[in-house]
C-alpha positions as semicolon CSV with decimal commas, in nm:
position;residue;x (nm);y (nm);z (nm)
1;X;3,367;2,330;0,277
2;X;3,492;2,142;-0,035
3;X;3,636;2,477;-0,212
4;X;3,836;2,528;0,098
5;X;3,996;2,159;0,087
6;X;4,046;2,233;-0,273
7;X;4,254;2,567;-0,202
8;X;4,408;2,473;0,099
9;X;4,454;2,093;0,103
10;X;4,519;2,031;-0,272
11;X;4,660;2,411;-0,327
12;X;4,435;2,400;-0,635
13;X;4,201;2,665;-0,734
14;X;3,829;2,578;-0,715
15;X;3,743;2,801;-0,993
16;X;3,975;2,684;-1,233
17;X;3,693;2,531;-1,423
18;X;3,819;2,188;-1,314
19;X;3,590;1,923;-1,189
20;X;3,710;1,809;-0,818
21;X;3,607;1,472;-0,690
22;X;3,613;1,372;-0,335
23;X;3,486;0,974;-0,214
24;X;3,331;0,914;0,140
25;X;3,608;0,671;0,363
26;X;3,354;0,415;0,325
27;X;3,355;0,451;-0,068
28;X;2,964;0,471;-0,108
29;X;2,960;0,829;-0,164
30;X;3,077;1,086;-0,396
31;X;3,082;1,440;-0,423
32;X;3,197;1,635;-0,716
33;X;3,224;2,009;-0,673
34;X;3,304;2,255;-0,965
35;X;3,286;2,620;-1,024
36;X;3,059;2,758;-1,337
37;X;3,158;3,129;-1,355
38;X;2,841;3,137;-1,166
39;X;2,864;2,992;-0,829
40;X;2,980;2,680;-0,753
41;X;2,837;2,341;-0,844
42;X;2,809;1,985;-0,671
43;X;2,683;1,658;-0,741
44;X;2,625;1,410;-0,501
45;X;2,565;1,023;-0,510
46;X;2,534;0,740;-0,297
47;X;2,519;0,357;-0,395
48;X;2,313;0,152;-0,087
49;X;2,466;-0,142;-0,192
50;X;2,801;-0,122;-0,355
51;X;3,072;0,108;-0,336
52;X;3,244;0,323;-0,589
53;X;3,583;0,172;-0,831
54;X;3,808;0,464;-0,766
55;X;4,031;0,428;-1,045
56;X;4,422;0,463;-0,905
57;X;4,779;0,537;-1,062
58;X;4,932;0,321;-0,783
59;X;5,088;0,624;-0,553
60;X;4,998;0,720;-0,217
61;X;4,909;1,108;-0,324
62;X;4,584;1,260;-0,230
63;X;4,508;1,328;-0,537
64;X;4,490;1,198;-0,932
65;X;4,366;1,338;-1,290
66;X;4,090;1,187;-1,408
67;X;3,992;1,199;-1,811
68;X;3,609;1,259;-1,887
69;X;3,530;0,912;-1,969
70;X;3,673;0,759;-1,623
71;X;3,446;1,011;-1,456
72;X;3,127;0,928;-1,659
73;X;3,182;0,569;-1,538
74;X;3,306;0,680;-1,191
75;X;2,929;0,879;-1,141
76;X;2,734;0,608;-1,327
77;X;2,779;0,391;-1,050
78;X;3,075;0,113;-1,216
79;X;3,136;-0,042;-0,909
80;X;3,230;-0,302;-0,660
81;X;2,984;-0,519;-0,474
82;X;3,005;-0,442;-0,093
83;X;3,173;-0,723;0,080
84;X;3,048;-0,738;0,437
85;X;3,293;-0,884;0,718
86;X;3,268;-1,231;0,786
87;X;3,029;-1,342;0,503
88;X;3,144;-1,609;0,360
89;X;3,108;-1,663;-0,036
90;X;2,867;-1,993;-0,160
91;X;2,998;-2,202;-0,445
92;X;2,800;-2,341;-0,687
């Protein structure tokens, strides 16, 4: 599962307290899995037709901090319109 990837992938540790966000290939979906002292946590969203701004610091690691407000925005949705292949754009 996601506490796994966390441990092994990211060598992080899922109960840290820290919030751990993970985005679908296709970018519609998000997952953000966390650890409570109680059990562990996860939200889930999907857009149906947009997909998510994953905010970047321009390398090619697997993973980035994030501050609180970046991940408000990043869960409320702030994101791209989907661009489907081969649609062409219609000026006014």
């Amino acid at each position: 599962g996601l506490a796994l990837a966390v441990r092994e992938r990211l060598e992080l540790d899922p109960e840290s307290g820290a919030l751990f966000v993970f985005a679908s290939k296709r970018g519609n979906r998000l997952k953000v899995l966390w650890f409570d002292h109680n059990g562990y946590c996860l939200l889930y969203k999907r857009l149906h037709r947009a997909i998510f701004e994953l905010p970047s610091d321009g390398s090619s690691a697997p993973r980035i901090k994030i501050d609180g407000q970046q991940l408000a925005k990043l869960v409320a949705g702030v994101a791209h319109p989907r661009h489907r292949t081969g649609e062409t754009s219609k000026k006014a």
